[in-house]
Tab-separated table of C-alpha atoms in Angstrom:
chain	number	residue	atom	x	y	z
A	27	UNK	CA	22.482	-9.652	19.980
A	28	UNK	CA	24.177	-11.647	17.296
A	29	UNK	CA	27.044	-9.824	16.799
A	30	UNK	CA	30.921	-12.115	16.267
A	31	UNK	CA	34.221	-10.806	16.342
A	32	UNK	CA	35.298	-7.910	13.503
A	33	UNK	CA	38.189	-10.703	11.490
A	34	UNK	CA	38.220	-11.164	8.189
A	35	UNK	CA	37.175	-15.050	7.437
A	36	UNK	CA	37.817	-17.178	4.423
A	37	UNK	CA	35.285	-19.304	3.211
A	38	UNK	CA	34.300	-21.432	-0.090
A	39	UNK	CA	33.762	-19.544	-3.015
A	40	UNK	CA	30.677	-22.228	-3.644
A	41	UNK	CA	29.056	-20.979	0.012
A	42	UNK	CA	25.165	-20.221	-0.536
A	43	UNK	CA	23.027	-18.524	2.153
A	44	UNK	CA	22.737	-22.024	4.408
A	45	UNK	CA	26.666	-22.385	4.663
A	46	UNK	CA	27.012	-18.795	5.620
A	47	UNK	CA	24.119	-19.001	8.023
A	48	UNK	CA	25.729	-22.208	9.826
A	49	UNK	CA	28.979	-20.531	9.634
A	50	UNK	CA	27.595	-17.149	11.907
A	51	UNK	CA	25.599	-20.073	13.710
A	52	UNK	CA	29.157	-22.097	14.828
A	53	UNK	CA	31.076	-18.735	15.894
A	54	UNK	CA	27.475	-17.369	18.056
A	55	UNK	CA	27.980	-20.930	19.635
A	56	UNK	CA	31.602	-20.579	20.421
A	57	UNK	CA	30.765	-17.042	21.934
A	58	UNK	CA	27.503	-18.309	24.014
A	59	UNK	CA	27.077	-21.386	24.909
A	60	UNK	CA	23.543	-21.076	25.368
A	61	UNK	CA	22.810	-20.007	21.609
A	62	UNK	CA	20.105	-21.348	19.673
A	63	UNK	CA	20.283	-21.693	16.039
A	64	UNK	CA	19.110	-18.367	13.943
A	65	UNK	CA	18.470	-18.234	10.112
A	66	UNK	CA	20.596	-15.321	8.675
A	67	UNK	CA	20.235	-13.659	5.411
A	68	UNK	CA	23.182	-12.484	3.821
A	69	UNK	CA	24.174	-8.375	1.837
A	70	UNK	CA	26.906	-8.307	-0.119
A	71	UNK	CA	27.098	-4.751	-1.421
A	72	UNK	CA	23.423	-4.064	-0.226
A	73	UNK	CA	21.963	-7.067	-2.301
A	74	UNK	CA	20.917	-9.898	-0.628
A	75	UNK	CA	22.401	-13.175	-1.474
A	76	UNK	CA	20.121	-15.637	-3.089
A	77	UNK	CA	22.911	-17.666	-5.428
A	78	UNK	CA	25.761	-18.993	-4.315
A	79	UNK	CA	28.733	-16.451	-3.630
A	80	UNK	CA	30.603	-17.093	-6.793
A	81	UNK	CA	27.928	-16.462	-9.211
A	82	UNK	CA	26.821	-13.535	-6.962
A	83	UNK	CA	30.100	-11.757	-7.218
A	84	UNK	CA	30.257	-12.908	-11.182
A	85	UNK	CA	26.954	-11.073	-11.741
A	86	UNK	CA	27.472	-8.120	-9.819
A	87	UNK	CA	31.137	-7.991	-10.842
A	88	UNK	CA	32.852	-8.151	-7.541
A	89	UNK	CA	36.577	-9.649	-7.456
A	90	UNK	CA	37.061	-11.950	-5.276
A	91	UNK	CA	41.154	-11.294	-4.827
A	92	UNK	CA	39.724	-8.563	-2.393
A	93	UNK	CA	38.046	-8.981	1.223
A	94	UNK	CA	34.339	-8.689	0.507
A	95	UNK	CA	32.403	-7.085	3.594
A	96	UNK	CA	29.436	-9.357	4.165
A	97	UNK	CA	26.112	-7.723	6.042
A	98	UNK	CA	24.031	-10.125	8.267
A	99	UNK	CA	20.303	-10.415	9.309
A	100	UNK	CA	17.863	-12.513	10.919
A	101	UNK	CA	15.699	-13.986	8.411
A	102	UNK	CA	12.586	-13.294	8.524
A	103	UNK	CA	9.996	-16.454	8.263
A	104	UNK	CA	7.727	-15.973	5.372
A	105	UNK	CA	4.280	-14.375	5.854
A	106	UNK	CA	1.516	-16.961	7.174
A	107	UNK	CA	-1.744	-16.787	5.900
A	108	UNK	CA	-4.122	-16.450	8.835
A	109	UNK	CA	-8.080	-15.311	7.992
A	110	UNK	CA	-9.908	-15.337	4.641
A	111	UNK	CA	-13.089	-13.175	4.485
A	112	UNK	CA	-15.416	-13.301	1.613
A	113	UNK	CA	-17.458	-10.577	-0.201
A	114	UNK	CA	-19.758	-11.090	-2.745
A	115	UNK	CA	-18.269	-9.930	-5.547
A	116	UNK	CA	-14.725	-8.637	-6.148
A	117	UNK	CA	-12.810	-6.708	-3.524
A	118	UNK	CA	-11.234	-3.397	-5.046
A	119	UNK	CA	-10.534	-1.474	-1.612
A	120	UNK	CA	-8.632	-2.338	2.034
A	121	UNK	CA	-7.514	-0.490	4.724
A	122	UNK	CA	-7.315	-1.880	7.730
A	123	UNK	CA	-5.781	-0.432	11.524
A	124	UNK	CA	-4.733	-2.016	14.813
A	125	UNK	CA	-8.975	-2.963	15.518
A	126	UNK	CA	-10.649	-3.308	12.519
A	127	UNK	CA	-10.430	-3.807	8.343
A	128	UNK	CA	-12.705	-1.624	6.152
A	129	UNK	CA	-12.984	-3.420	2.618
A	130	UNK	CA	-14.796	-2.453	-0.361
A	131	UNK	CA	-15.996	-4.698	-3.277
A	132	UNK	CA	-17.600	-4.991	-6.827
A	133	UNK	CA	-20.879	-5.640	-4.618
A	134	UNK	CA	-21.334	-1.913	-4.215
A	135	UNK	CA	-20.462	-2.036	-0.708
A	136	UNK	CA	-18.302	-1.661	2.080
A	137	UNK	CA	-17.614	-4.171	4.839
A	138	UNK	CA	-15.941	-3.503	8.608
A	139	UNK	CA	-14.102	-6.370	9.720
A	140	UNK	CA	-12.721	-7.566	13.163
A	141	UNK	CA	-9.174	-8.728	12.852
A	142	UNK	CA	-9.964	-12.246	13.302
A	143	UNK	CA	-12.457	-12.248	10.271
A	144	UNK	CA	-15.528	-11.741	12.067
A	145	UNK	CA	-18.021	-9.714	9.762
A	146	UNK	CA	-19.176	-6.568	11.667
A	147	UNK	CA	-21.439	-4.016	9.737
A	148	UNK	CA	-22.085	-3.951	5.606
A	149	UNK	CA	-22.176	-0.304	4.297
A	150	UNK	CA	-24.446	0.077	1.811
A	151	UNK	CA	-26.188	2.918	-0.426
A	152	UNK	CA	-24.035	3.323	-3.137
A	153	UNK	CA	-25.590	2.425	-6.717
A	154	UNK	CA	-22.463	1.436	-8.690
A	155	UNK	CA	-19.076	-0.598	-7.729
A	156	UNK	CA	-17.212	0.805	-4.471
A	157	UNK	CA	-13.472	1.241	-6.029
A	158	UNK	CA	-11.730	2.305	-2.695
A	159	UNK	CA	-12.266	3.356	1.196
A	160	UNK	CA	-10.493	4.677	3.594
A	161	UNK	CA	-10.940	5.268	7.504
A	162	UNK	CA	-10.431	9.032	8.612
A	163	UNK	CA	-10.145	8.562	12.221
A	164	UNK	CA	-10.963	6.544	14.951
A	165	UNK	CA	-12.017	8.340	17.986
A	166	UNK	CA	-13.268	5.942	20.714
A	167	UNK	CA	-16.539	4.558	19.833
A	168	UNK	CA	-16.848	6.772	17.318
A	169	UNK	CA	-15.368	6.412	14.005
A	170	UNK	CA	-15.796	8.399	10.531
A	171	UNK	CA	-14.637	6.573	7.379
A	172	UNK	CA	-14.437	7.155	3.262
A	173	UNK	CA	-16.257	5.069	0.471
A	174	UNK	CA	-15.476	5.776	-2.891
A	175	UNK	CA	-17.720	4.567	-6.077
A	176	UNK	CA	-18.432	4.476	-9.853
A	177	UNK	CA	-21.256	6.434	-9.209
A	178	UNK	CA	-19.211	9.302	-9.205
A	179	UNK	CA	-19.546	9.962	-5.205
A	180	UNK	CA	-17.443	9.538	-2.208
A	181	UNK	CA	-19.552	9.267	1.035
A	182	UNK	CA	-18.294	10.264	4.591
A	183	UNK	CA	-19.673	7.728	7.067
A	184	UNK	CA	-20.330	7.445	10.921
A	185	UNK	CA	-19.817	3.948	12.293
A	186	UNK	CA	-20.344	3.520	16.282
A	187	UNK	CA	-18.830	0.898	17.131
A	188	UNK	CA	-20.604	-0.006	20.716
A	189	UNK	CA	-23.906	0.185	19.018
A	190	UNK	CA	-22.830	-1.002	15.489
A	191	UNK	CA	-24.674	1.697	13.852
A	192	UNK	CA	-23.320	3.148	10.506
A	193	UNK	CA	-25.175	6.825	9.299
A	194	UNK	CA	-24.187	8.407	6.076
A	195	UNK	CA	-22.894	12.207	7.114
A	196	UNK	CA	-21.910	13.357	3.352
A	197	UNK	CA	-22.298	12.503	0.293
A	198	UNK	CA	-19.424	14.418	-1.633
A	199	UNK	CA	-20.948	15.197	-5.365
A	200	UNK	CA	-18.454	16.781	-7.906
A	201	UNK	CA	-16.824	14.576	-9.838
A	202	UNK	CA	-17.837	13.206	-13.575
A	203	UNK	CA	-16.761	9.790	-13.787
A	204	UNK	CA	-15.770	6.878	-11.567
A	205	UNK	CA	-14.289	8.137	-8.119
A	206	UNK	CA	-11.250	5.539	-8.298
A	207	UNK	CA	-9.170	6.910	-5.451
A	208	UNK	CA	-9.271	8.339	-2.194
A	209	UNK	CA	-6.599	9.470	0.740
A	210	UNK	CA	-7.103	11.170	3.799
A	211	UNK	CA	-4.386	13.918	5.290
A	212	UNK	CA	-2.031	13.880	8.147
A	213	UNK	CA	-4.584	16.202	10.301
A	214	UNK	CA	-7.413	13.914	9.901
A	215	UNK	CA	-9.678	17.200	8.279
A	216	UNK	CA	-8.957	16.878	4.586
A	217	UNK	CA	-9.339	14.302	2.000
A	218	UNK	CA	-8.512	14.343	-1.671
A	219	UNK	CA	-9.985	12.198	-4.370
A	220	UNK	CA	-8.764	10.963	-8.073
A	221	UNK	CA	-11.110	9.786	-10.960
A	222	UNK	CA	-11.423	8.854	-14.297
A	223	UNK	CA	-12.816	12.235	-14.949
A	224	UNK	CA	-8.790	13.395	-14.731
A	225	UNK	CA	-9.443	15.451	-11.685
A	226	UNK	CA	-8.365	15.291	-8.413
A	227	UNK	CA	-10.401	17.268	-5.941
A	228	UNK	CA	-10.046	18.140	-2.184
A	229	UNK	CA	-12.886	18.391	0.259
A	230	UNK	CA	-13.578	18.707	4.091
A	231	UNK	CA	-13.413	15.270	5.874
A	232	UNK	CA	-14.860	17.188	8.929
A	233	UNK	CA	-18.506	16.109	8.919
A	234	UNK	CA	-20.970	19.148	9.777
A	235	UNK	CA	-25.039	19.574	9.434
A	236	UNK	CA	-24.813	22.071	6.581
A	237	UNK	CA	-25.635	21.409	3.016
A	238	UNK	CA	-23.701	23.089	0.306
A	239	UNK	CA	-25.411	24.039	-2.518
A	240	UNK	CA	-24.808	22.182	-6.108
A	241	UNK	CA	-25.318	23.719	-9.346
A	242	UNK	CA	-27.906	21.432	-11.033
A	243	UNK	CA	-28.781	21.588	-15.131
A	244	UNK	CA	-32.092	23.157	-14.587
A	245	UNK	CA	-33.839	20.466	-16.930
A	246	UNK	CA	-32.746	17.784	-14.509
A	247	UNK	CA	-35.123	16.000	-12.144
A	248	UNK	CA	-33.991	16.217	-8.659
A	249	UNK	CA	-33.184	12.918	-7.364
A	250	UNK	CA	-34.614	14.136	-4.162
A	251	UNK	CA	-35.316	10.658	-2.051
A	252	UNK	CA	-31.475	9.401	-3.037
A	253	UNK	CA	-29.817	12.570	-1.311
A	254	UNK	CA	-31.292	11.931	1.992
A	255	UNK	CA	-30.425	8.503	2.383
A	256	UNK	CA	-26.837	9.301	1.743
A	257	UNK	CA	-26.071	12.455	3.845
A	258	UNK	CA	-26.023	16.160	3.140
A	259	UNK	CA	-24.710	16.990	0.049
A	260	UNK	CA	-20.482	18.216	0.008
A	261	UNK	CA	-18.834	20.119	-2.710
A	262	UNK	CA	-15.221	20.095	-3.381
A	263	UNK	CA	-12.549	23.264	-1.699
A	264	UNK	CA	-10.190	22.730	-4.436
A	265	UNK	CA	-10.140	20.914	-8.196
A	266	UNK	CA	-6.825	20.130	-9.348
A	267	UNK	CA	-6.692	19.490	-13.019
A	268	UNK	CA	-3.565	18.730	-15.213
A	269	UNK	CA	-3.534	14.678	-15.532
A	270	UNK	CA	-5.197	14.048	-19.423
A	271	UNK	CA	-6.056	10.414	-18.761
A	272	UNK	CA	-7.852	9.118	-15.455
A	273	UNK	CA	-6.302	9.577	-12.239
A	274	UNK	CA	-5.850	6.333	-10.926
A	275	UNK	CA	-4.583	6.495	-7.277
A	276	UNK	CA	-3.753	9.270	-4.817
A	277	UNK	CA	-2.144	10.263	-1.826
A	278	UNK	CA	-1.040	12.631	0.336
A	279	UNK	CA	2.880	13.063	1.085
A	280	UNK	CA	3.351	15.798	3.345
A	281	UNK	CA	0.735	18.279	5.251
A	282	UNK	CA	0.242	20.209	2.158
A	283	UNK	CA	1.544	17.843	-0.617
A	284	UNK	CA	-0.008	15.450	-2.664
A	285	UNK	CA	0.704	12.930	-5.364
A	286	UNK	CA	-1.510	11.345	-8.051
A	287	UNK	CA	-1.069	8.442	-10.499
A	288	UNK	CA	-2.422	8.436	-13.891
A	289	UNK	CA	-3.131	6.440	-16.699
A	290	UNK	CA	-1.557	9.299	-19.184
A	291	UNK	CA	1.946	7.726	-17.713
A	292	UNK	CA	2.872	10.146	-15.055
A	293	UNK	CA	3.212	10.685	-11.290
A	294	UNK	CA	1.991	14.437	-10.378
A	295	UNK	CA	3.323	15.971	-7.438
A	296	UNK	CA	0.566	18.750	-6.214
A	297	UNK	CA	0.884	21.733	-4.161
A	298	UNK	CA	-2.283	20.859	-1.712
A	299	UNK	CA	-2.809	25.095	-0.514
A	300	UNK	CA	-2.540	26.818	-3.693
A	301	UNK	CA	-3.590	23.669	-5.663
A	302	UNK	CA	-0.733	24.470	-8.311
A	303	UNK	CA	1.756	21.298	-9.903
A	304	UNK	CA	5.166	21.459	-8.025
A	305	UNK	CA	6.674	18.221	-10.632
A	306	UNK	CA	5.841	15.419	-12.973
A	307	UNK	CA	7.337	12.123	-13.029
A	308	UNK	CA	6.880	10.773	-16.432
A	309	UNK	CA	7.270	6.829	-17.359
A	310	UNK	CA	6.055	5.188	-19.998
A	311	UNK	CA	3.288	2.904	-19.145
A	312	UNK	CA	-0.578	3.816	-17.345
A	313	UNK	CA	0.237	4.050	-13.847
A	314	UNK	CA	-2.031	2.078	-11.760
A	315	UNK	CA	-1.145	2.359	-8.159
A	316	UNK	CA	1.340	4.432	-5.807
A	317	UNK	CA	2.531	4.291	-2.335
A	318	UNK	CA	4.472	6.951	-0.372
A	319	UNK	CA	6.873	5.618	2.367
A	320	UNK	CA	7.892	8.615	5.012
A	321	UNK	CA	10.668	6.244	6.041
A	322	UNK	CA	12.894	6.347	3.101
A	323	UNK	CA	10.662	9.865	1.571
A	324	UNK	CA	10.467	7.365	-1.863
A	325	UNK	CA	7.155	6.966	-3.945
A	326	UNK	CA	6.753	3.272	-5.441
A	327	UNK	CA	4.402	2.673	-8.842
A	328	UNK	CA	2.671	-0.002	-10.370
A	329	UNK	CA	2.353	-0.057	-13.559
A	330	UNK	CA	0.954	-2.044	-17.042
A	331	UNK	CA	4.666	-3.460	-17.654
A	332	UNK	CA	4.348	-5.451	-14.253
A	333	UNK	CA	6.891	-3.134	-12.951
A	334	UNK	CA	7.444	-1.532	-9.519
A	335	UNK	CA	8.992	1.179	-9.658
A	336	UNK	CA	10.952	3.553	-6.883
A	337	UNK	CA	11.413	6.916	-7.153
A	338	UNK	CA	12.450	10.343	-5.346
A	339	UNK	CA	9.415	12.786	-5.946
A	340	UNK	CA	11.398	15.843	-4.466
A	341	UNK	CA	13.831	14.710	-7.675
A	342	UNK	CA	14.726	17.825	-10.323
A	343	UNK	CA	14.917	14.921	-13.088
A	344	UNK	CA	11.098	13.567	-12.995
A	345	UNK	CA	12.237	10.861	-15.464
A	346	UNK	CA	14.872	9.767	-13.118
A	347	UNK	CA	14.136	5.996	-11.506
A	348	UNK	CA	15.650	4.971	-8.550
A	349	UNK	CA	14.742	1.174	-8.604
A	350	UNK	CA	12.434	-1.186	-10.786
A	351	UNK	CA	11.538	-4.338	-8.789
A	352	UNK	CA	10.806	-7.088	-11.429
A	353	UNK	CA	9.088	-10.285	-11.192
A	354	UNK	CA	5.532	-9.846	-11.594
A	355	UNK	CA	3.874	-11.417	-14.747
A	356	UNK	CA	0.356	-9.324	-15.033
A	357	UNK	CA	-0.088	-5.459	-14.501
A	358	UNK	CA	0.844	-4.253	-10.937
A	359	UNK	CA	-2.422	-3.076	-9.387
A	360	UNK	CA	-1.625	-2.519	-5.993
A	361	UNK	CA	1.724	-1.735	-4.081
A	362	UNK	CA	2.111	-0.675	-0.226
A	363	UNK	CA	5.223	0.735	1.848
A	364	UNK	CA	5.950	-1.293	5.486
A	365	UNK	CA	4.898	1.443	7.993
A	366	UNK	CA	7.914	0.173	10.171
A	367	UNK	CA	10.326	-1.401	7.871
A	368	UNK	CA	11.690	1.380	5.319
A	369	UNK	CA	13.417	-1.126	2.782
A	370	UNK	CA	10.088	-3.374	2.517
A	371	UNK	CA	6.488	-3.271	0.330
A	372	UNK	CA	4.132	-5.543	-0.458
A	373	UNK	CA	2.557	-5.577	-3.774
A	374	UNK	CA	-0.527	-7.588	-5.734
A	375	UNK	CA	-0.896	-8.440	-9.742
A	376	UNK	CA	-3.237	-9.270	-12.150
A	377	UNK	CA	-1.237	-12.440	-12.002
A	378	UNK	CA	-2.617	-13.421	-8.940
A	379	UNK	CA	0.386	-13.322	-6.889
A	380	UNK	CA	1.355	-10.756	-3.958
A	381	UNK	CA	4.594	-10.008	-3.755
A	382	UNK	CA	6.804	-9.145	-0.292
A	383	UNK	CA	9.626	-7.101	-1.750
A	384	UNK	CA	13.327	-5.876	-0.034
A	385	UNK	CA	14.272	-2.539	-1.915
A	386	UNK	CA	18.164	-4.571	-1.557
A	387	UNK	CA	16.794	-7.613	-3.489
A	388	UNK	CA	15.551	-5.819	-6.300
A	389	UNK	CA	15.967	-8.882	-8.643
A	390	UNK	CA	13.991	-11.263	-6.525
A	391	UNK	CA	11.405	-10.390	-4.085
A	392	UNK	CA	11.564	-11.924	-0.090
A	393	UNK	CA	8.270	-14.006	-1.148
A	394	UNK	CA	5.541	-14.953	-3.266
A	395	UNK	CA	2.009	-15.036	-1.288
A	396	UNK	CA	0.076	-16.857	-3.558
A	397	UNK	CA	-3.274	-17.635	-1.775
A	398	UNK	CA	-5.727	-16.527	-4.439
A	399	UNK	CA	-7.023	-18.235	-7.140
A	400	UNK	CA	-7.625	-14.618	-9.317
A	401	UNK	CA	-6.867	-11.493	-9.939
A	402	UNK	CA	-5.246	-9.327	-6.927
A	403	UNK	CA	-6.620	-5.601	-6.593
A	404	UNK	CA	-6.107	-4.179	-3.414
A	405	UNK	CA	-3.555	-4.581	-0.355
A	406	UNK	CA	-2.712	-3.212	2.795
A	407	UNK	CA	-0.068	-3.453	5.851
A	408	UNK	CA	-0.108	-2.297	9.233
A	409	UNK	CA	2.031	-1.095	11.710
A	410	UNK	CA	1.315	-4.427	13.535
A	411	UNK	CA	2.132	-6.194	11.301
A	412	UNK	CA	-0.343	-7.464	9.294
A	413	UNK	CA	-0.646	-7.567	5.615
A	414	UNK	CA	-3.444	-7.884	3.551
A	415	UNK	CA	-4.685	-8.534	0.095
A	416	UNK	CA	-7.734	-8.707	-1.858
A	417	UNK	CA	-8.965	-10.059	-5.278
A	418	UNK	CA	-11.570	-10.718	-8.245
A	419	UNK	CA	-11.614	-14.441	-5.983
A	420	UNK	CA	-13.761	-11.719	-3.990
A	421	UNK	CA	-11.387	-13.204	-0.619
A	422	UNK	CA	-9.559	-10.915	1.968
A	423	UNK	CA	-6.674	-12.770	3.028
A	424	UNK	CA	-4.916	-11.169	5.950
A	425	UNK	CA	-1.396	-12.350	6.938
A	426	UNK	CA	0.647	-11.914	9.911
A	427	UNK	CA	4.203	-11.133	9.398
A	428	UNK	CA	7.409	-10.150	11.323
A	429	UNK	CA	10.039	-8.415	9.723
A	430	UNK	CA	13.467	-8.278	10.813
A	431	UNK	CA	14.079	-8.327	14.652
A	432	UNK	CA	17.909	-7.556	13.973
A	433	UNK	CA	20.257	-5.312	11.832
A	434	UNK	CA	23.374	-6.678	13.341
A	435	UNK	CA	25.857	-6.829	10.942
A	436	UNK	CA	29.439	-8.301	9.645
């Protein structure tokens, strides 16, 4: 669509990303008459251009005796802020789809959302902080979702949608300490959970009217009232132990693979049938966060040295980083892969900033988002193209964003 003819050009060595832009702008005019002006971003050796070409060249030591082969693409306009939500209290958890946002808070409870910020249905029942949720799947009227708490339990939930009733199917007892993490697998039947107890354990996500049994200390009193409310009682298929610090975020990265993030500085790479470790990724901070794209098959961390950093989990050299993405001031708490665009993630800081990142700008991220007023914790993005973030401000800011609509280039 915005393609110009293949010829080398010369231009100013003093050119910054307007010139250029005005430059492809005059030779798209020239071509069609009928062209309106477009805002370009510039590559030069896949970095994007944010000085002016000199002192770009100059810092990336590039000559400029030879022809330098500039890429092109439509900027993208910065992410607009569109609906703040509040919760009472702090807002650790979001995931949100093409319908609805599930967020969970400091409050001890859960909260479904309508895109436009309408409040729809509070989940509550647990008896400590809710630390993450997740949706499992979405059938119809009928959907089944994840809440995850310091009260050591994850329970499986049943929201219908057309009635706006929300029953408690599971409650998923096993773990010793705060349930900080949870992800849900490809097939929709599996879950897997991390927590400061330094296990991660897999369970059924398929809800079912049996109880499993759960060894009790015979001196303790049954808490028999508290089970009912929340659901039949679930025990774990599989424990996977190995991480000696908490396990602070998990996910799943293939059918039968999954990856955890841990305070005792490493990324564990998990074998999800046989429950054995395929690799560690070692840094040399507490990890806080991680995101798997299956665009570009790269894991990004957060970590306590406000850096992001990329790297290839299938890698033979766990120590081995691709990428560190720099410009956060506070510990990284949250980072998210695009689900369309495999160069781009979002991610939020204890410096109450969240951060739009291009993998080719690693010095520099696309933009700041800097709509709260506290701490960010949690944030999302959807295939639609929404991002969102949440924060000790206890707001849900959602923002609508298009990414690139061309990858013509120079």
């Amino acid at each position: 669509r915005y393609s110009v003819d293949d010829v080398p050009f010369s231009i100013p060595a003093s050119s910054e990303v307007s010139d250029l832009s005005n430059v492809i702008n005059k030779l798209l005019e020239a071509k069609h008459e009928d062209h309106k002006h477009v805002e370009f971003d510039f590559l030069i050796k896949g970095q994007f251009l944010r000085l002016s070409l000199v002192t770009h060249m100059d810092t990336e030591s590039i000559s400029t005796e030879e022809v330098v082969e500039i890429e092109y693409v439509e900027k993208c306009t910065a992410p607009q802020p569109e609906e703040c939500v509040m919760h009472d209290d702090w807002i650790s958890a979001v995931e949100a789809d093409s319908e609805w946002i599930l967020s969970g808070s400091y409050d001890k409870t859960a909260q479904i959302w309508s895109l436009e910020g309408k409040a729809v249905m509070t989940i509550g029942g647990h008896t400590e902080v809710v630390k993450d949720v997740a949706w499992i799947k979405r059938d119809g009227l009928c959907s089944l979702l994840l809440t995850a708490s310091m009260d050591q339990t994850v329970v499986l939930w049943e929201w219908n949608s057309e009635r706006n009733k929300v029953k408690a199917r599971h409650c998923c007892r096993g773990h010793a300490g705060s349930v900080e993490s949870v992800a849900v697998d490809s097939t929709r039947t599996k879950f897997c959970s991390g927590s400061w107890d330094k296990m991660l354990k897999i369970w059924s996500a398929v809800p079912t009217d049996e109880e499993d049994e759960i060894e009790e200390p015979p001196n303790r009193p049954r808490k028999k009232q508290k089970t009912e409310q929340m659901g039949l009682t679930r025990t774990p298929l599989m424990t996977l132990s190995g991480h000696n610090e908490a396990v602070s975020s998990v996910l799943w990265s293939d059918t039968e693979e999954i990856c955890s993030a841990s305070w005792d500085h490493t990324i564990k790479v998990w074998d999800a049938e046989t429950g054995g470790l395929k690799s560690t990724l070692t840094g040399s901070k507490v990890f806080n966060c991680v995101s798997y794209s299956p665009l570009c098959r790269r894991l990004a961390s957060g970590s306590a040295d406000r850096h992001i950093r990329l790297w290839d989990p299938r890698s033979k050299d766990g120590s081995l980083v691709l990428l560190s993405l720099t410009s956060h001031y506070g510990w990284v708490t949250a980072v998210k892969w695009s689900p369309t665009q495999e160069q781009q993630l979002i991610s939020g800081s204890l410096d109450n900033v969240v951060k739009l990142w291009d993998t080719r700008s690693c010095k520099a991220p696309l933009y700041d988002l800097a709509a709260h007023e506290d701490k960010v914790l949690c944030v999302d993005w959807t295939e639609t193209g929404l991002l969102l973030s949440g924060g000790a401000d206890n707001k849900l800011y959602t923002y609508r964003y298009s990414a690139y609509s061309s990858d013509d280039g120079a």
